Amino acid sequence: MKSIKNIISICVISLLLFSCNSKPSLQKYYVENQENQNFMVVDIPTSILNIKIDSLTEKQQKAYKSIKKLNFLGFKKTDSNTSIYQSERQKVKEILNDKAYKSLIKYGRENQGATIKYLGEDTAIDEVVVFGSDNTQGFGIIRVIGNDINPSQVLDLIEVIKKSNPDKDTFKDIANFF
């Protein structure tokens, strides 16, 4: 009887250990660094874009409504935190190199450029990630979290953003950070 309890206990403990995902994720990275003085974390509601819904096409409205929220995380590089910048940038690159993230666009070079990746299925994207870095300024990550965003809607979203009149005060804080 005692050995059965031991076996059950071992099974339960093993299940708990293996069910916990210790793999790094972008969400964990945001949470771990929100209090770090080198970082700036901003949750951006879609209302900040000041979109006039009635001025959008039906396709653009659908794309806009598929967005739940935007998250920004920025690391400002200075002369005194160069090694930290390199380390943190590498951590982000490793997270984004996970096979769960599928590439959409890559622009620029190793020391200055941007990458757009997504999580989800080809027909139903749950999250679009824009990662841009510049070895003189720092790096920034924008997570566009949505609900079943269609890849063709990404282009529609870009058009929607072009038509927006964003709240400049919020974006001024991000611009001033860099």
PDB file of C-alpha atoms in Angstrom:
ATOM      1  CA  MET A   1       0.000   0.000   0.000  1.00  0.00           C
ATOM      2  CA  LYS A   2       2.824   2.346   0.876  1.00  0.00           C
ATOM      3  CA  SER A   3       4.559   1.681  -2.454  1.00  0.00           C
ATOM      4  CA  ILE A   4       1.361   2.562  -4.355  1.00  0.00           C
ATOM      5  CA  LYS A   5       1.218   5.915  -2.529  1.00  0.00           C
ATOM      6  CA  ASN A   6       4.877   6.512  -3.396  1.00  0.00           C
ATOM      7  CA  ILE A   7       4.281   5.727  -7.059  1.00  0.00           C
ATOM      8  CA  ILE A   8       1.248   8.015  -7.174  1.00  0.00           C
ATOM      9  CA  SER A   9       3.207  10.770  -5.423  1.00  0.00           C
ATOM     10  CA  ILE A  10       6.074  10.441  -7.901  1.00  0.00           C
ATOM     11  CA  CYS A  11       3.642  10.527 -10.831  1.00  0.00           C
ATOM     12  CA  VAL A  12       1.905  13.653  -9.515  1.00  0.00           C
ATOM     13  CA  ILE A  13       5.212  15.449  -8.871  1.00  0.00           C
ATOM     14  CA  SER A  14       6.527  14.461 -12.309  1.00  0.00           C
ATOM     15  CA  LEU A  15       3.347  15.667 -13.949  1.00  0.00           C
ATOM     16  CA  LEU A  16       3.595  19.013 -12.168  1.00  0.00           C
ATOM     17  CA  LEU A  17       7.249  19.447 -13.113  1.00  0.00           C
ATOM     18  CA  PHE A  18       6.750  18.582 -16.759  1.00  0.00           C
ATOM     19  CA  SER A  19       3.565  20.594 -17.132  1.00  0.00           C
ATOM     20  CA  CYS A  20       5.307  23.803 -16.056  1.00  0.00           C
ATOM     21  CA  ASN A  21       6.761  25.441 -19.119  1.00  0.00           C
ATOM     22  CA  SER A  22      10.207  26.770 -18.288  1.00  0.00           C
ATOM     23  CA  LYS A  23      10.832  27.833 -21.873  1.00  0.00           C
ATOM     24  CA  PRO A  24      11.347  31.600 -22.159  1.00  0.00           C
ATOM     25  CA  SER A  25       8.539  33.567 -23.760  1.00  0.00           C
ATOM     26  CA  LEU A  26       8.064  37.151 -24.830  1.00  0.00           C
ATOM     27  CA  GLN A  27       5.313  37.572 -22.232  1.00  0.00           C
ATOM     28  CA  LYS A  28       7.652  36.412 -19.457  1.00  0.00           C
ATOM     29  CA  TYR A  29      10.372  38.705 -20.807  1.00  0.00           C
ATOM     30  CA  TYR A  30       8.018  41.707 -20.638  1.00  0.00           C
ATOM     31  CA  VAL A  31       6.991  40.882 -17.068  1.00  0.00           C
ATOM     32  CA  GLU A  32      10.576  40.272 -15.895  1.00  0.00           C
ATOM     33  CA  ASN A  33      11.749  43.634 -17.227  1.00  0.00           C
ATOM     34  CA  GLN A  34       8.864  45.967 -16.475  1.00  0.00           C
ATOM     35  CA  GLU A  35      10.614  47.304 -13.347  1.00  0.00           C
ATOM     36  CA  ASN A  36      14.102  47.400 -14.907  1.00  0.00           C
ATOM     37  CA  GLN A  37      15.338  51.005 -15.319  1.00  0.00           C
ATOM     38  CA  ASN A  38      16.864  50.218 -18.740  1.00  0.00           C
ATOM     39  CA  PHE A  39      13.424  49.306 -20.100  1.00  0.00           C
ATOM     40  CA  MET A  40      10.212  51.096 -20.845  1.00  0.00           C
ATOM     41  CA  VAL A  41       6.998  49.057 -20.957  1.00  0.00           C
ATOM     42  CA  VAL A  42       3.790  50.587 -22.272  1.00  0.00           C
ATOM     43  CA  ASP A  43       0.416  48.939 -22.836  1.00  0.00           C
ATOM     44  CA  ILE A  44      -1.166  50.762 -25.736  1.00  0.00           C
ATOM     45  CA  PRO A  45      -4.946  50.563 -26.133  1.00  0.00           C
ATOM     46  CA  THR A  46      -6.169  50.568 -29.735  1.00  0.00           C
ATOM     47  CA  SER A  47      -8.215  53.665 -28.894  1.00  0.00           C
ATOM     48  CA  ILE A  48      -4.959  55.647 -28.858  1.00  0.00           C
ATOM     49  CA  LEU A  49      -4.890  55.437 -32.641  1.00  0.00           C
ATOM     50  CA  ASN A  50      -7.996  57.663 -32.764  1.00  0.00           C
ATOM     51  CA  ILE A  51      -9.413  55.747 -35.718  1.00  0.00           C
ATOM     52  CA  LYS A  52     -12.672  56.906 -37.238  1.00  0.00           C
ATOM     53  CA  ILE A  53     -14.226  53.484 -37.795  1.00  0.00           C
ATOM     54  CA  ASP A  54     -16.791  54.785 -40.286  1.00  0.00           C
ATOM     55  CA  SER A  55     -13.964  56.046 -42.539  1.00  0.00           C
ATOM     56  CA  LEU A  56     -12.576  52.523 -42.945  1.00  0.00           C
ATOM     57  CA  THR A  57     -13.504  49.959 -45.548  1.00  0.00           C
ATOM     58  CA  GLU A  58     -15.254  46.821 -44.368  1.00  0.00           C
ATOM     59  CA  LYS A  59     -11.989  44.853 -44.651  1.00  0.00           C
ATOM     60  CA  GLN A  60     -10.097  47.488 -42.661  1.00  0.00           C
ATOM     61  CA  GLN A  61     -12.804  47.545 -39.983  1.00  0.00           C
ATOM     62  CA  LYS A  62     -12.536  43.774 -39.629  1.00  0.00           C
ATOM     63  CA  ALA A  63      -8.736  44.019 -39.358  1.00  0.00           C
ATOM     64  CA  TYR A  64      -8.957  46.814 -36.779  1.00  0.00           C
ATOM     65  CA  LYS A  65     -11.528  44.961 -34.683  1.00  0.00           C
ATOM     66  CA  SER A  66      -9.305  41.851 -34.646  1.00  0.00           C
ATOM     67  CA  ILE A  67      -6.731  43.706 -32.516  1.00  0.00           C
ATOM     68  CA  LYS A  68      -7.131  43.400 -28.758  1.00  0.00           C
ATOM     69  CA  LYS A  69      -4.153  45.475 -27.610  1.00  0.00           C
ATOM     70  CA  LEU A  70      -0.620  46.583 -28.319  1.00  0.00           C
ATOM     71  CA  ASN A  71       2.347  46.237 -25.965  1.00  0.00           C
ATOM     72  CA  PHE A  72       5.619  48.121 -26.300  1.00  0.00           C
ATOM     73  CA  LEU A  73       8.889  47.240 -24.596  1.00  0.00           C
ATOM     74  CA  GLY A  74      11.959  49.351 -25.283  1.00  0.00           C
ATOM     75  CA  PHE A  75      15.564  49.137 -24.161  1.00  0.00           C
ATOM     76  CA  LYS A  76      17.497  52.406 -24.354  1.00  0.00           C
ATOM     77  CA  LYS A  77      21.187  51.845 -25.024  1.00  0.00           C
ATOM     78  CA  THR A  78      23.673  54.145 -23.329  1.00  0.00           C
ATOM     79  CA  ASP A  79      27.457  54.186 -23.074  1.00  0.00           C
ATOM     80  CA  SER A  80      27.235  52.603 -19.629  1.00  0.00           C
ATOM     81  CA  ASN A  81      24.915  49.681 -20.502  1.00  0.00           C
ATOM     82  CA  THR A  82      26.394  48.396 -23.772  1.00  0.00           C
ATOM     83  CA  SER A  83      27.097  44.887 -22.465  1.00  0.00           C
ATOM     84  CA  ILE A  84      23.624  44.672 -20.911  1.00  0.00           C
ATOM     85  CA  TYR A  85      22.130  45.830 -24.225  1.00  0.00           C
ATOM     86  CA  GLN A  86      23.975  43.096 -26.133  1.00  0.00           C
ATOM     87  CA  SER A  87      22.870  40.459 -23.613  1.00  0.00           C
ATOM     88  CA  GLU A  88      19.211  41.557 -23.572  1.00  0.00           C
ATOM     89  CA  ARG A  89      19.075  41.853 -27.362  1.00  0.00           C
ATOM     90  CA  GLN A  90      20.427  38.320 -27.642  1.00  0.00           C
ATOM     91  CA  LYS A  91      17.763  37.047 -25.207  1.00  0.00           C
ATOM     92  CA  VAL A  92      15.006  38.564 -27.355  1.00  0.00           C
ATOM     93  CA  LYS A  93      16.508  37.138 -30.534  1.00  0.00           C
ATOM     94  CA  GLU A  94      16.626  33.671 -28.934  1.00  0.00           C
ATOM     95  CA  ILE A  95      12.983  33.924 -27.886  1.00  0.00           C
ATOM     96  CA  LEU A  96      11.972  35.015 -31.388  1.00  0.00           C
ATOM     97  CA  ASN A  97      14.044  32.239 -32.977  1.00  0.00           C
ATOM     98  CA  ASP A  98      11.725  29.679 -31.380  1.00  0.00           C
ATOM     99  CA  LYS A  99       9.961  27.683 -34.094  1.00  0.00           C
ATOM    100  CA  ALA A 100       6.586  28.892 -32.750  1.00  0.00           C
ATOM    101  CA  TYR A 101       7.366  32.336 -34.209  1.00  0.00           C
ATOM    102  CA  LYS A 102       6.928  32.388 -37.979  1.00  0.00           C
ATOM    103  CA  SER A 103       8.686  35.050 -40.044  1.00  0.00           C
ATOM    104  CA  LEU A 104       6.783  37.586 -42.104  1.00  0.00           C
ATOM    105  CA  ILE A 105       9.357  40.262 -42.954  1.00  0.00           C
ATOM    106  CA  LYS A 106      13.002  40.974 -42.207  1.00  0.00           C
ATOM    107  CA  TYR A 107      14.508  44.368 -42.958  1.00  0.00           C
ATOM    108  CA  GLY A 108      17.997  45.781 -42.473  1.00  0.00           C
ATOM    109  CA  ARG A 109      21.194  44.339 -41.087  1.00  0.00           C
ATOM    110  CA  GLU A 110      22.354  42.653 -37.895  1.00  0.00           C
ATOM    111  CA  ASN A 111      23.165  45.906 -36.074  1.00  0.00           C
ATOM    112  CA  GLN A 112      20.237  47.943 -37.389  1.00  0.00           C
ATOM    113  CA  GLY A 113      16.970  46.570 -38.674  1.00  0.00           C
ATOM    114  CA  ALA A 114      13.587  45.092 -37.958  1.00  0.00           C
ATOM    115  CA  THR A 115      11.894  41.722 -38.017  1.00  0.00           C
ATOM    116  CA  ILE A 116       8.172  40.993 -38.083  1.00  0.00           C
ATOM    117  CA  LYS A 117       7.073  37.583 -36.854  1.00  0.00           C
ATOM    118  CA  TYR A 118       3.799  36.053 -35.755  1.00  0.00           C
ATOM    119  CA  LEU A 119       2.318  33.401 -33.493  1.00  0.00           C
ATOM    120  CA  GLY A 120      -0.619  31.300 -34.556  1.00  0.00           C
ATOM    121  CA  GLU A 121      -1.739  29.605 -37.711  1.00  0.00           C
ATOM    122  CA  ASP A 122      -1.280  30.886 -41.235  1.00  0.00           C
ATOM    123  CA  THR A 123      -4.992  31.633 -41.399  1.00  0.00           C
ATOM    124  CA  ALA A 124      -5.483  32.819 -37.814  1.00  0.00           C
ATOM    125  CA  ILE A 125      -2.699  34.900 -36.263  1.00  0.00           C
ATOM    126  CA  ASP A 126      -2.914  35.477 -32.513  1.00  0.00           C
ATOM    127  CA  GLU A 127       0.054  37.824 -32.146  1.00  0.00           C
ATOM    128  CA  VAL A 128       2.251  39.884 -34.453  1.00  0.00           C
ATOM    129  CA  VAL A 129       5.672  40.864 -33.094  1.00  0.00           C
ATOM    130  CA  VAL A 130       7.738  43.709 -34.466  1.00  0.00           C
ATOM    131  CA  PHE A 131      11.332  43.707 -33.194  1.00  0.00           C
ATOM    132  CA  GLY A 132      13.586  46.560 -34.203  1.00  0.00           C
ATOM    133  CA  SER A 133      17.102  47.292 -33.044  1.00  0.00           C
ATOM    134  CA  ASP A 134      19.800  49.853 -33.606  1.00  0.00           C
ATOM    135  CA  ASN A 135      23.201  49.483 -31.946  1.00  0.00           C
ATOM    136  CA  THR A 136      23.340  53.228 -31.275  1.00  0.00           C
ATOM    137  CA  GLN A 137      19.797  53.688 -29.872  1.00  0.00           C
ATOM    138  CA  GLY A 138      18.632  50.389 -28.399  1.00  0.00           C
ATOM    139  CA  PHE A 139      15.797  48.058 -29.310  1.00  0.00           C
ATOM    140  CA  GLY A 140      12.044  47.968 -29.196  1.00  0.00           C
ATOM    141  CA  ILE A 141       9.415  45.277 -29.392  1.00  0.00           C
ATOM    142  CA  ILE A 142       5.781  45.857 -30.274  1.00  0.00           C
ATOM    143  CA  ARG A 143       3.359  43.013 -29.681  1.00  0.00           C
ATOM    144  CA  VAL A 144       0.074  43.310 -31.565  1.00  0.00           C
ATOM    145  CA  ILE A 145      -2.207  40.910 -29.740  1.00  0.00           C
ATOM    146  CA  GLY A 146      -5.333  39.946 -31.567  1.00  0.00           C
ATOM    147  CA  ASN A 147      -7.909  37.333 -32.221  1.00  0.00           C
ATOM    148  CA  ASP A 148      -7.634  35.281 -35.410  1.00  0.00           C
ATOM    149  CA  ILE A 149      -5.937  37.968 -37.479  1.00  0.00           C
ATOM    150  CA  ASN A 150      -5.751  36.866 -41.084  1.00  0.00           C
ATOM    151  CA  PRO A 151      -2.295  37.432 -42.666  1.00  0.00           C
ATOM    152  CA  SER A 152      -3.890  39.473 -45.436  1.00  0.00           C
ATOM    153  CA  GLN A 153      -5.276  41.718 -42.690  1.00  0.00           C
ATOM    154  CA  VAL A 154      -1.743  42.697 -41.653  1.00  0.00           C
ATOM    155  CA  LEU A 155      -1.538  44.884 -44.767  1.00  0.00           C
ATOM    156  CA  ASP A 156      -4.995  46.250 -43.987  1.00  0.00           C
ATOM    157  CA  LEU A 157      -3.798  47.060 -40.458  1.00  0.00           C
ATOM    158  CA  ILE A 158      -0.890  49.030 -41.883  1.00  0.00           C
ATOM    159  CA  GLU A 159      -3.361  51.052 -43.970  1.00  0.00           C
ATOM    160  CA  VAL A 160      -5.512  51.609 -40.881  1.00  0.00           C
ATOM    161  CA  ILE A 161      -2.516  52.880 -38.924  1.00  0.00           C
ATOM    162  CA  LYS A 162      -1.621  55.232 -41.782  1.00  0.00           C
ATOM    163  CA  LYS A 163      -5.138  56.719 -41.535  1.00  0.00           C
ATOM    164  CA  SER A 164      -4.887  57.101 -37.758  1.00  0.00           C
ATOM    165  CA  ASN A 165      -4.382  60.278 -35.809  1.00  0.00           C
ATOM    166  CA  PRO A 166      -2.597  58.850 -32.766  1.00  0.00           C
ATOM    167  CA  ASP A 167      -2.495  60.477 -29.365  1.00  0.00           C
ATOM    168  CA  LYS A 168       0.867  62.181 -29.691  1.00  0.00           C
ATOM    169  CA  ASP A 169       1.491  62.456 -25.936  1.00  0.00           C
ATOM    170  CA  THR A 170       1.726  58.688 -25.481  1.00  0.00           C
ATOM    171  CA  PHE A 171       3.981  58.248 -28.482  1.00  0.00           C
ATOM    172  CA  LYS A 172       6.027  61.267 -27.365  1.00  0.00           C
ATOM    173  CA  ASP A 173       6.944  59.350 -24.198  1.00  0.00           C
ATOM    174  CA  ILE A 174       8.185  56.433 -26.293  1.00  0.00           C
ATOM    175  CA  ALA A 175      10.077  58.725 -28.695  1.00  0.00           C
ATOM    176  CA  ASN A 176      11.655  60.620 -25.780  1.00  0.00           C
ATOM    177  CA  PHE A 177      12.747  57.316 -24.265  1.00  0.00           C
ATOM    178  CA  PHE A 178      15.006  56.825 -27.276  1.00  0.00           C
TER     179      PHE A 178
END
